[in-house]
Coordinates of C-alpha atoms and ligand atoms in Angstrom, one line a residue:
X1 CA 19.1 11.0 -46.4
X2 CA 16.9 11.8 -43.4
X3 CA 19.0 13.6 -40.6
X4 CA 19.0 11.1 -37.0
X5 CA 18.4 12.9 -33.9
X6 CA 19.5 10.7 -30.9
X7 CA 17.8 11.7 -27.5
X8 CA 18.6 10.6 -24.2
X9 CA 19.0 11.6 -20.8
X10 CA 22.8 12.3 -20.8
X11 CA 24.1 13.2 -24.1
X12 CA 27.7 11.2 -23.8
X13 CA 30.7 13.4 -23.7
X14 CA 32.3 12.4 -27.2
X15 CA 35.2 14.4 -28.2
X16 CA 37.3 13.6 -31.2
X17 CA 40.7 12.2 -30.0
X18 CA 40.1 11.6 -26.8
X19 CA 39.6 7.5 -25.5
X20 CA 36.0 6.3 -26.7
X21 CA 33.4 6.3 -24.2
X22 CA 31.0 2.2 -24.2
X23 CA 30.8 0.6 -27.2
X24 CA 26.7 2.2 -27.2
X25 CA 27.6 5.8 -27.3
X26 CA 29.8 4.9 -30.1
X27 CA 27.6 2.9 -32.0
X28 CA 25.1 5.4 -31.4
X29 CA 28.0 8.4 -32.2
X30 CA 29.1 6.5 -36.1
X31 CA 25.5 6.4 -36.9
X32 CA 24.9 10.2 -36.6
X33 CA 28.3 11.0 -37.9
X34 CA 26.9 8.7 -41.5
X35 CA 23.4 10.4 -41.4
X36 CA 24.3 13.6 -40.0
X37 CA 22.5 14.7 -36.9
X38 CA 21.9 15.9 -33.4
X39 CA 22.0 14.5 -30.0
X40 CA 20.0 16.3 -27.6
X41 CA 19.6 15.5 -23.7
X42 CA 20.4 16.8 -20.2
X43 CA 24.1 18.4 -20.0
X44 CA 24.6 17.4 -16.4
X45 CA 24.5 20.8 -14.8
X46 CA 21.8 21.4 -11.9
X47 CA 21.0 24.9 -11.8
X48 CA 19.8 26.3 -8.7
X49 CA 18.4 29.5 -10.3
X50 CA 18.1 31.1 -13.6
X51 CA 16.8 29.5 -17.0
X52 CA 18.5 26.9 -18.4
X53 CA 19.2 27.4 -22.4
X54 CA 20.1 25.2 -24.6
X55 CA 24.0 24.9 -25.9
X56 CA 24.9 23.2 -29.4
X57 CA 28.4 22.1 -30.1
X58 CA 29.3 21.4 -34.1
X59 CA 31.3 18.1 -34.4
X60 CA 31.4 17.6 -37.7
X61 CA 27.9 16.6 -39.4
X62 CA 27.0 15.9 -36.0
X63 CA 25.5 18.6 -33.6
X64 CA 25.2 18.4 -29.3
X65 CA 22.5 20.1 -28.1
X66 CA 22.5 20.0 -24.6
X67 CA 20.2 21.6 -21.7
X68 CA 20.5 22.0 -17.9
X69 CA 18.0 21.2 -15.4
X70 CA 16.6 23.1 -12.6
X71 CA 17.2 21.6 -9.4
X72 CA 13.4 20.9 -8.7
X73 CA 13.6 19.1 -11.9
X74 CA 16.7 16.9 -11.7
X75 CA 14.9 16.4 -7.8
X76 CA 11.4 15.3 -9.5
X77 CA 12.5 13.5 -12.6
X78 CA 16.0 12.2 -12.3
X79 CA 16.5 11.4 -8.5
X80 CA 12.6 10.8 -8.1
X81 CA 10.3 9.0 -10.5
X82 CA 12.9 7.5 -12.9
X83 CA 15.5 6.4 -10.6
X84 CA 13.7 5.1 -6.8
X85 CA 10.1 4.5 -8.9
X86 CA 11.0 3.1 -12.6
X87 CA 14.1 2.1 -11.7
X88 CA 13.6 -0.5 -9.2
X89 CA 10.3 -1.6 -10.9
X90 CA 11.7 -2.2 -14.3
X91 CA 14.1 -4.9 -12.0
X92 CA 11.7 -6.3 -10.2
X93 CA 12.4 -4.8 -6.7
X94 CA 9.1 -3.4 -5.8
X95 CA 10.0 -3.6 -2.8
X96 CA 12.6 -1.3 -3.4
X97 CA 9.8 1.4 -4.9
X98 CA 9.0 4.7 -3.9
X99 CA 6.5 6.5 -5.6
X100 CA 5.3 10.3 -5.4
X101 CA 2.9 11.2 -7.1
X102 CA 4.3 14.8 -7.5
X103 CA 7.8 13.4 -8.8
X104 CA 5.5 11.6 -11.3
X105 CA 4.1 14.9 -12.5
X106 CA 7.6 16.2 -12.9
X107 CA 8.5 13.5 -14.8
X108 CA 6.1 14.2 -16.9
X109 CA 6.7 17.8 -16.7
X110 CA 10.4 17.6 -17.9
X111 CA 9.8 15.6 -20.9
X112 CA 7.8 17.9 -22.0
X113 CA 9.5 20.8 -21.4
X114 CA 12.6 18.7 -23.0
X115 CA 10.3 18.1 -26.1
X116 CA 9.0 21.2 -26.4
X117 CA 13.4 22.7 -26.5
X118 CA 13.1 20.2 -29.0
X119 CA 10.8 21.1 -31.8
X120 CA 12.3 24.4 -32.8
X121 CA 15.5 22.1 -33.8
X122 CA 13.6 20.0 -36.2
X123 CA 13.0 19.0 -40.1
X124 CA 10.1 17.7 -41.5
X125 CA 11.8 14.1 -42.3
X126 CA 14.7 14.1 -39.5
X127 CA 13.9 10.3 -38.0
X128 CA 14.3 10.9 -34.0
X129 CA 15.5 7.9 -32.0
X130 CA 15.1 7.9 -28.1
X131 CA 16.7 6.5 -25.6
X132 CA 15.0 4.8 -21.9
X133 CA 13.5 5.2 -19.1
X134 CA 13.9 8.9 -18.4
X135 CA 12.2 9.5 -21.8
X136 CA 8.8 7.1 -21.8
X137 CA 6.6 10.3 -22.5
X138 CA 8.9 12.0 -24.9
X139 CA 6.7 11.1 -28.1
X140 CA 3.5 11.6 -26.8
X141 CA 4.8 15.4 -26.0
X142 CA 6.5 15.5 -29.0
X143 CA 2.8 14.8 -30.8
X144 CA 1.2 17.4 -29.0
X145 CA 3.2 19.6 -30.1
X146 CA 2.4 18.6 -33.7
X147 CA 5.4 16.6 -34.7
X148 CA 4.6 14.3 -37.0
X149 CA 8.0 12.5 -37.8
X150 CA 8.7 9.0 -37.2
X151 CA 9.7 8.6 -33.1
X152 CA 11.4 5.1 -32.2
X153 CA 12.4 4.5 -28.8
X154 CA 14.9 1.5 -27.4
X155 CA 14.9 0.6 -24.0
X156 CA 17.8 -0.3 -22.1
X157 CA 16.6 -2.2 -18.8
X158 CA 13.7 -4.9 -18.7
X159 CA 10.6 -4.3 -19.1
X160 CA 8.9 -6.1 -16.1
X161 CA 6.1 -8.8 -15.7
X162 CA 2.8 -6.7 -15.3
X163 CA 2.3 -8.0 -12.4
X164 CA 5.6 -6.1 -10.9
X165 CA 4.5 -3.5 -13.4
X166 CA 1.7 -2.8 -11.4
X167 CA 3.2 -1.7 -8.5
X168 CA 4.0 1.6 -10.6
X169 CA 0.9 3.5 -9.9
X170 CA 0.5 5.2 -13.3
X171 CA 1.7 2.1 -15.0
X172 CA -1.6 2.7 -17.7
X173 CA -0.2 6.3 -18.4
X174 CA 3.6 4.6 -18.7
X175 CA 2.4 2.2 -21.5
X176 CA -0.3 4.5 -22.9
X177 CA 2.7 7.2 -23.6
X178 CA 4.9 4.0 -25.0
X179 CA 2.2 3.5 -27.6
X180 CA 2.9 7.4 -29.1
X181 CA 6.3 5.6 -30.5
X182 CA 5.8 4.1 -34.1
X183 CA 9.0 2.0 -32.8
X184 CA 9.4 0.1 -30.0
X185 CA 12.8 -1.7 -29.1
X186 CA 13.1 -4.4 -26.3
X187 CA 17.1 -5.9 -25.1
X188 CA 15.0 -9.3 -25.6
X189 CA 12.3 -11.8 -26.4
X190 CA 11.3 -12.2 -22.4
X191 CA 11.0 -8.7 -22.2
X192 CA 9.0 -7.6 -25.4
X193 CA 6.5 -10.4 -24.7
X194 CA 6.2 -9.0 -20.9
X195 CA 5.3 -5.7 -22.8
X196 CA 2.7 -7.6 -24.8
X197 CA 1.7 -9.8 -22.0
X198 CA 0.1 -5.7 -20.4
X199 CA -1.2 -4.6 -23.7
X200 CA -3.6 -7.8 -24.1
X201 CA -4.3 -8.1 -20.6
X202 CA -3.8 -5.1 -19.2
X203 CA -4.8 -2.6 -22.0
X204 CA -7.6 -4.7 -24.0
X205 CA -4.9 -3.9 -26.9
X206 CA -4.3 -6.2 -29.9
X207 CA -1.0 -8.1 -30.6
X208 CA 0.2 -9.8 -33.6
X209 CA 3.7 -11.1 -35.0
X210 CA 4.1 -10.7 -38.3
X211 CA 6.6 -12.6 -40.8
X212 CA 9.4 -10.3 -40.6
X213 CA 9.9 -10.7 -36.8
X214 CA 7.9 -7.5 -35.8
X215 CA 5.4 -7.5 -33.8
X216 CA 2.2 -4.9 -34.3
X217 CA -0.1 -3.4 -31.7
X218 CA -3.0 -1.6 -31.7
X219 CA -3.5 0.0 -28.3
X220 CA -5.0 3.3 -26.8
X221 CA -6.2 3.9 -30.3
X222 CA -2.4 4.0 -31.6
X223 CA -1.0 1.5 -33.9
X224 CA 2.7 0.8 -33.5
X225 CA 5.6 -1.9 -33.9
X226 CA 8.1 -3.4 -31.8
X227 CA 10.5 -5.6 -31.8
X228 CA 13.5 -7.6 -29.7
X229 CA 17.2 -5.8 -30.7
X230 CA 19.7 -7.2 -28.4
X231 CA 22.3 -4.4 -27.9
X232 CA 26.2 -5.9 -28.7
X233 CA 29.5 -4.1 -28.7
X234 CA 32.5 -4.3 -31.2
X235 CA 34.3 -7.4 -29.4
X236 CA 37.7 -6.9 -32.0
X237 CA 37.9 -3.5 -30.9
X238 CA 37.7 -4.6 -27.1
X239 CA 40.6 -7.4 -27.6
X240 CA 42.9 -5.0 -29.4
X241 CA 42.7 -3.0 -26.5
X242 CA 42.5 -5.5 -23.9
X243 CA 45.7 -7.5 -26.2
X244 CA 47.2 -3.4 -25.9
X245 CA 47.1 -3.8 -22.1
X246 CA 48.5 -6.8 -21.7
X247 CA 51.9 -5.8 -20.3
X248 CA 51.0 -2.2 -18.9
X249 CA 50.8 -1.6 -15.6
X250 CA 47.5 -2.4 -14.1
X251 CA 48.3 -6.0 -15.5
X252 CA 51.4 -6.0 -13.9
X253 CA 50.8 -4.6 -10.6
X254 CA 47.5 -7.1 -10.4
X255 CA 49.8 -10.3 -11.2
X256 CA 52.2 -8.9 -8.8
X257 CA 49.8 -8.5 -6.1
X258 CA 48.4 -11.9 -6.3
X259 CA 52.0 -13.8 -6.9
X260 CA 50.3 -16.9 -9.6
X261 CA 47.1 -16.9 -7.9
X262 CA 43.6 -17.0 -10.2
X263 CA 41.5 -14.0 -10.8
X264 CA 37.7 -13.9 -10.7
X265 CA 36.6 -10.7 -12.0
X266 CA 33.6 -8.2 -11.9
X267 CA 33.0 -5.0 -13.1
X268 CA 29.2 -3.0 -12.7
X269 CA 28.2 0.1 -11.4
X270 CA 27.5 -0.2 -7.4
X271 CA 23.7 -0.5 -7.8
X272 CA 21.3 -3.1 -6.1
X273 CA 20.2 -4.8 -9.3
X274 CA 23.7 -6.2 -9.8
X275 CA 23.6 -8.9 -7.4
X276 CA 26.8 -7.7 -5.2
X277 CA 25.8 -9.0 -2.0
X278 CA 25.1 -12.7 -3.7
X279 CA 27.6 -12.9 -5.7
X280 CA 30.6 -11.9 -2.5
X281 CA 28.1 -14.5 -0.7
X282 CA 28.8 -17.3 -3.5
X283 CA 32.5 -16.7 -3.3
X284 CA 32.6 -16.9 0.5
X285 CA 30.9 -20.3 -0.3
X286 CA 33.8 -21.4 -2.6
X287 CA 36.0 -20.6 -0.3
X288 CA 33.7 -22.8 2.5
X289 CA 33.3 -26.1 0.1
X290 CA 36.3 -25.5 -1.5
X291 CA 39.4 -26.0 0.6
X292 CA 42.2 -25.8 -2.6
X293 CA 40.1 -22.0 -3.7
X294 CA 41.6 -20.7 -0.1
X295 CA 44.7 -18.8 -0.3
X296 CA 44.7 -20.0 -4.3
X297 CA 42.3 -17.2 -6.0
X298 CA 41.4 -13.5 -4.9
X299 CA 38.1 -11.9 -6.6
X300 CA 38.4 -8.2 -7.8
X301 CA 35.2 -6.5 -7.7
X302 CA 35.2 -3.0 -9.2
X303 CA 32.4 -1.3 -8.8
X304 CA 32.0 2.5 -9.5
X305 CA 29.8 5.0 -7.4
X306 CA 26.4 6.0 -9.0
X307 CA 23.6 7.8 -7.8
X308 CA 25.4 7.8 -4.3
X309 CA 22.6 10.5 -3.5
X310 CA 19.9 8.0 -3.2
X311 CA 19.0 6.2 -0.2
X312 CA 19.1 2.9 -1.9
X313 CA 22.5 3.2 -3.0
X314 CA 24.2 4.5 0.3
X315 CA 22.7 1.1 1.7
X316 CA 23.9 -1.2 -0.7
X317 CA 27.5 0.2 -0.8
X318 CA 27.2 -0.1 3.5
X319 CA 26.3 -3.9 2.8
X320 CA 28.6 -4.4 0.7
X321 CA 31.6 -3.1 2.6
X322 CA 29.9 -4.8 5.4
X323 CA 29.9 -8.1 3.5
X324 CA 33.9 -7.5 2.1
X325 CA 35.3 -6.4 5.3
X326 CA 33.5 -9.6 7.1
X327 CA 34.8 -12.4 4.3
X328 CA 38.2 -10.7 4.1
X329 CA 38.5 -11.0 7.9
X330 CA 37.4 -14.7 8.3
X331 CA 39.8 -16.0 5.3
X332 CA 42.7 -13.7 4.8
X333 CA 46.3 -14.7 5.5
X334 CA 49.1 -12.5 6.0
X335 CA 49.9 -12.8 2.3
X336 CA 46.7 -13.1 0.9
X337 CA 43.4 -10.8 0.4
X338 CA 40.7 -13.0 -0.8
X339 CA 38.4 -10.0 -1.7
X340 CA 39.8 -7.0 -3.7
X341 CA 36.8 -4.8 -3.3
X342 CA 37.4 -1.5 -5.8
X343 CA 34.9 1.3 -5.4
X344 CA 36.2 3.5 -7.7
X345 CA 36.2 3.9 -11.7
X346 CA 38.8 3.2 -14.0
X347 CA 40.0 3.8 -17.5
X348 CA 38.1 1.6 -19.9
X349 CA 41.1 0.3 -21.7
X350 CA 42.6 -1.0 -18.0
X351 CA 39.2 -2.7 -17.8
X352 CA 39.5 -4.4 -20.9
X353 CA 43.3 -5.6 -19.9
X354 CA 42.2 -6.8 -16.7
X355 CA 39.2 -9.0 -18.1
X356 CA 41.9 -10.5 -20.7
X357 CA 44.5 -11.3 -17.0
X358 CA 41.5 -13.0 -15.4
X359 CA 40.6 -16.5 -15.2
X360 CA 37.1 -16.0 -14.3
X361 CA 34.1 -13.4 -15.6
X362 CA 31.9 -13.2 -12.6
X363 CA 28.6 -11.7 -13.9
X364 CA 25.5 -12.1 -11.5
X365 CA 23.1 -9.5 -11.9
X366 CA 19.7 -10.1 -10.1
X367 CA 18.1 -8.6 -13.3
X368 CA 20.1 -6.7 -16.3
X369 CA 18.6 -5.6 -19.3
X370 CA 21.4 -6.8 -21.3
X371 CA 24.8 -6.5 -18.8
X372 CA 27.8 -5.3 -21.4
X373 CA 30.5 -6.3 -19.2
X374 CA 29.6 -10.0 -19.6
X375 CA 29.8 -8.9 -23.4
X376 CA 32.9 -7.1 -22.8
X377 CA 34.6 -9.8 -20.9
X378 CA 34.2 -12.5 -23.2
X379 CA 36.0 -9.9 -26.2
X380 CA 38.8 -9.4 -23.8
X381 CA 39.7 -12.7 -23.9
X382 CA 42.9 -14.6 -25.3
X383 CA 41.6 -16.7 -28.2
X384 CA 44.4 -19.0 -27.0
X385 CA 43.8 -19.2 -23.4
X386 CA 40.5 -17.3 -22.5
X387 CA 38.8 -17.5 -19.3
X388 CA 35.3 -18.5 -18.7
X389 CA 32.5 -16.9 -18.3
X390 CA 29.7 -17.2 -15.5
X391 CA 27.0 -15.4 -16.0
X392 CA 23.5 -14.7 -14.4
X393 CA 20.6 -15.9 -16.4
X394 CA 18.8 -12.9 -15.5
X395 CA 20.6 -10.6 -17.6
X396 CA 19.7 -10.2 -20.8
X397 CA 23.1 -11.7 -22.3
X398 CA 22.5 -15.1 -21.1
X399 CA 19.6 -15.2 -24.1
X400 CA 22.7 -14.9 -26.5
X401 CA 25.8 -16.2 -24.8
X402 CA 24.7 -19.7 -24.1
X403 CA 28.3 -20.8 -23.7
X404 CA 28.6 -19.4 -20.1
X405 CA 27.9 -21.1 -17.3
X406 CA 24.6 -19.7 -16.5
X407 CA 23.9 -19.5 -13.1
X408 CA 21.0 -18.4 -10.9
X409 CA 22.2 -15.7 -8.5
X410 CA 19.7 -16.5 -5.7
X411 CA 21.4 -20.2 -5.4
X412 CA 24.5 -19.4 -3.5
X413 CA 25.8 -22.7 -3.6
X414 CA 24.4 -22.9 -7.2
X415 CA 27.1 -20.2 -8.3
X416 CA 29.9 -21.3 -5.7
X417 CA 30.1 -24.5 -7.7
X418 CA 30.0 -22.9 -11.0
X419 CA 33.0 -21.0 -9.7
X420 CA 34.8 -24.3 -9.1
X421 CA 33.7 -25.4 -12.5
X422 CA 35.1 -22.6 -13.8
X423 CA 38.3 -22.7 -12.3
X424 CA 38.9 -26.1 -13.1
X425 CA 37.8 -26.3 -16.7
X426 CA 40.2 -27.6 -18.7
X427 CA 41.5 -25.6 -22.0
X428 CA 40.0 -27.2 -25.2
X429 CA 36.1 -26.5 -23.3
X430 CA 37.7 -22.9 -22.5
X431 CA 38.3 -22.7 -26.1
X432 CA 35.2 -24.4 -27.7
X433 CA 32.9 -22.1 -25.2
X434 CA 35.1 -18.6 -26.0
X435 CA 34.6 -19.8 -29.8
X436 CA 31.0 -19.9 -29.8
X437 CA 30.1 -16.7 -27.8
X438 CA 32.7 -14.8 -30.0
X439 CA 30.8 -15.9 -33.0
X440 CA 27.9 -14.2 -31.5
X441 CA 29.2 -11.4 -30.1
X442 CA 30.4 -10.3 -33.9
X443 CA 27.5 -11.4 -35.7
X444 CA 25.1 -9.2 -33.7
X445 CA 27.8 -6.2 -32.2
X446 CA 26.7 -2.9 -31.9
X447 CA 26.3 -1.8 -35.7
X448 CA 23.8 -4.4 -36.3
X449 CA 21.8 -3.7 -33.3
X450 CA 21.7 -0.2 -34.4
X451 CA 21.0 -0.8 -38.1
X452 CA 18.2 -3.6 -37.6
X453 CA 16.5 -0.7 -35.1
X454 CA 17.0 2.1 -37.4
X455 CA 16.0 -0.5 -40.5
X456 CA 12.7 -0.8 -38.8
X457 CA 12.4 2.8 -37.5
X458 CA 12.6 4.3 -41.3
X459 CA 10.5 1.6 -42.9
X460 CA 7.5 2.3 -40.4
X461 CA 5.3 4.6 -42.6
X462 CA 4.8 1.8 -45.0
X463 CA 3.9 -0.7 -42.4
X464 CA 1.4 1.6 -40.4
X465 CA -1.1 1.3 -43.3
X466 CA -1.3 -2.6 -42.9
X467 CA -4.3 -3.8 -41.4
X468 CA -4.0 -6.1 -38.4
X469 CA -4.5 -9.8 -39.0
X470 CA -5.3 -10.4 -35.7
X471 CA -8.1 -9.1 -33.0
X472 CA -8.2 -9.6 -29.6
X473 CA -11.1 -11.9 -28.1
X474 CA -14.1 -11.1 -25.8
X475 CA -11.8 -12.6 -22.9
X476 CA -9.0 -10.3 -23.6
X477 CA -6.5 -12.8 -25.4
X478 CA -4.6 -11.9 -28.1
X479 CA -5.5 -14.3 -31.3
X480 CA -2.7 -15.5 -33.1
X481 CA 1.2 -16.2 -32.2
X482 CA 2.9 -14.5 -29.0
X483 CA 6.4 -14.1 -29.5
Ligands
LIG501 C1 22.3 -0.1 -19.0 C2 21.5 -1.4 -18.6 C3 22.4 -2.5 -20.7 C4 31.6 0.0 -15.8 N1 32.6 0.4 -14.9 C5 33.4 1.2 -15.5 C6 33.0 1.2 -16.9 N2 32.0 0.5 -17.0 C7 31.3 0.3 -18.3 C8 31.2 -1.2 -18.7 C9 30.1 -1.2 -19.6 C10 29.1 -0.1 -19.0 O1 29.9 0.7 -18.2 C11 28.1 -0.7 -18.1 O2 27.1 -1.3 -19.0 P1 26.2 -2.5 -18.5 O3 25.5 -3.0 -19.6 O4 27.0 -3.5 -17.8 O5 25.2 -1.9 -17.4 P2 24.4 -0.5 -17.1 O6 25.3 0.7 -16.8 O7 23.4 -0.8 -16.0 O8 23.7 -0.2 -18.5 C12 22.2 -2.6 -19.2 C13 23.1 -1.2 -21.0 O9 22.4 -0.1 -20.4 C14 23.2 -1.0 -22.5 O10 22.0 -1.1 -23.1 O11 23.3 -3.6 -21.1 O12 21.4 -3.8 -18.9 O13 21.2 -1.5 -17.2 O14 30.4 -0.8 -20.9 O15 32.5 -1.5 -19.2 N3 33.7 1.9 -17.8 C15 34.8 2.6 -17.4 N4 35.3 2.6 -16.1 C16 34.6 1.9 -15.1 O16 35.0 1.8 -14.0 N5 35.6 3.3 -18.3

């Protein structure tokens, strides 16, 4: 069997016997551990000075290689291009973008110094599956240095409109590298026809959808497959540890703090594409329309620092303490905190327990590529008396769980009243809803995703030497189906 090599930025700190990390690193982690493997990416360190050198840990079949990066380089192509360019672009806030072009050329400069640490590690027939944004030019570098093994790559956000993607000033050298992939993996439909949508129009590429669900494209003189592989977790192994948390302490100390009072619940990392400011908006609003909500339910937000070192960030967590401390102040009684504002990271087995306590998932990201916790949430729950989910219909989960009230998160009043909805529902719909999204959630959980992508990845060199059914027109559209 062909060896997998996983690449990504961070390489997630597994360690046997410790508490799993998300349900992706361990999907990712059981497939290398069947094939045998490696997972190579960025250790985390920022060296100020030296070279950095590579360091491979043994676990099993599996082998860590990980690298540091000079500071110059973490500056360039972490902080820089992927984060305040690709970042904000990929969710549509091009307002939000800052480009330079000589972060862009350290972008490119680090994948390929990462590729080129790369090659000495390889076999002829190890398949190599990379991971996102950080890594669009990782197979084109990988080609130039004469690998010739099959390269897949999955990405995690959306991929935008082209007329956001635009905004990206090297947005033809972005694709172009994306078309050095045999593989190419969207979260959803939307997003792998807004990759399309650029290759016809954009590219004067070629796009046609075959019978087995993939889609083929001939662009920039490369021919290459994608496909829509919307990323799950394992929901039985998140309600045995949320059902495991039921009477520990967070639980506890949570009920105790709001003496019977409903929970609504949210959990992301503190970043502007989650919708934080909207959604403490919406809640302010069911508190507003709402008179029985006052005094009656508190909203928990957690939301962990990340890349507190950009400016972006330090102004969303300002707004948002801006926007807690103001709602608290206007509603609270001496016995009662409407808003329990959390900005701080806690042990995912807590989470999990807390999701299963709450009455409410509140998930309103302004754009997700798929959103997890909505995923997570929804796993947590008691079968016998599970809470509903509301859920934005910007994140790629609301393609799959169509049993939560899907909300837009720019219609304030549009979620406030969702939030009443969801209060108020009475059991047997709580039921039938949890029912149907649970059936999902374990058809499609994080093995399948991973198998279907790696199905597709291994079966490529038989496809490439199809000929395309379908050419693109004199006007630049794409004959045939669009998916
Ligand atoms: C990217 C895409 C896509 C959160 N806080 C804590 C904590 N978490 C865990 C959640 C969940 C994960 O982190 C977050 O995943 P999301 O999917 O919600 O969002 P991103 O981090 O933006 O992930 C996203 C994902 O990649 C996978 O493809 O769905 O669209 O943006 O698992 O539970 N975990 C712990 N403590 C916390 O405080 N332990």
């Amino acid at each position: 069997m062909s060896r997998l090599i996983i690449v990504s930025n961070r390489v997630a700190p597994i360690s046997e016997g410790l508490p799993a990390a998300g349900g992706l690193a361990v999907g990712v982690y059981d497939a290398l551990k069947e094939t045998g493997g490696m997972w190579f990416g960025w250790s985390g360190d920022i060296l100020t000075s030296g070279q950095p050198q590579i360091k491979l840990e043994e676990h099993g079949p599996v082998t860590f290689a990980t690298i540091g990066l000079l500071r110059r380089d973490y500056d360039q192509y972490y902080r820089g291009f992927s984060n305040a360019t690709l970042w904000p672009a990929f969710h549509y806030r091009a307002d939000l973008v800052q480009y330079d072009r000589h972060d862009f050329e350290g972008y490119c400069r680090v994948n390929t110094w990462l590729a080129q640490q790369l090659v000495p590690l390889l076999r002829d027939d190890d398949v190599i599956w990379v991971h996102d944004y950080h890594l669009i030019p990782f197979a084109q570098a990988l080609r130039a240095a004469g690998v010739k093994n099959r390269i897949g790559f999955f990405l995690h956000i959306p991929f935008p409109a082209s007329q956001v993607l635009l905004a990206v000033p090297p947005h033809r050298e972005l694709v172009q590298a994306l078309c050095s992939f045999d593989l190419l993996g969207f979260q959803t439909k939307p997003d792998l026809r807004a990759f399309c949508d650029y290759i016809v129009n954009e590219a004067s590429g070629a796009v046609a959808h075959q019978p087995d669900g993939l889609t083929r494209i001939e662009a920039f003189g490369q021919t290459l497959f994608a496909g829509d592989y919307p990323i799950g977790v394992y929901p039985d192994e998140v309600a045995e540890l949320a059902k495991a948390g039921e009477r520990g302490k967070a639980v506890r100390t949570l009920k105790e703090t709001l003496h019977g009072r409903k929970v609504i619940m949210s959990v992301d990392r503190l970043d502007y594409s989650k919708g934080l400011v909207e959604r403490f908006r919406a809640f302010e609003r069911l508190l507003d329309h709402h008179s029985t909500a006052r005094n009656n339910v508190s909203f928990v937000q957690i939301a962990p620092p990340t890349r507190a070192d950009l400016h972006a960030y330090q102004d969303i967590r300002l707004r948002l303490e801006s926007e807690s401390g103001r709602i608290n102040g206007r509603f609270a009684e001496l016995d009662w905190t409407p808003i329990l504002y959390i900005h701080r990271q806690y042990e995912r087995a807590v989470l999990a327990a807390l999701f299963r306590a709450s009455h409410v998932g509140y998930v309103t990201p302004l754009r997700d590529g798929m959103n997890l916790v909505a995923k997570e949430y929804v796993s947590a729950q008691d079968p016998e008396n599970p809470g509903v989910l509301v859920l934005s219909r910007f994140a790629g989960a609301a393609q799959e769980l169509t049993g939560a009230l899907i909300v837009n998160p720019l219609d304030i009043d549009g979620m406030a009243d969702a939030l009443a909805t969801a209060l108020a529902m009475p059991l047997a719909e709580r039921e039938a809803r949890y029912r149907d999204m649970m059936g999902q959630l374990r058809e499609n959980n994080v093995s399948v995703w991973r198998d279907r992508f790696m199905r597709d990845l291994t079966q490529m060199v038989a496809r490439r030497g199809v000929a395309l059914p379908f050419a693109k027109t004199a006007h630049g559209e794409a004959q045939g189906q669009q998916g």
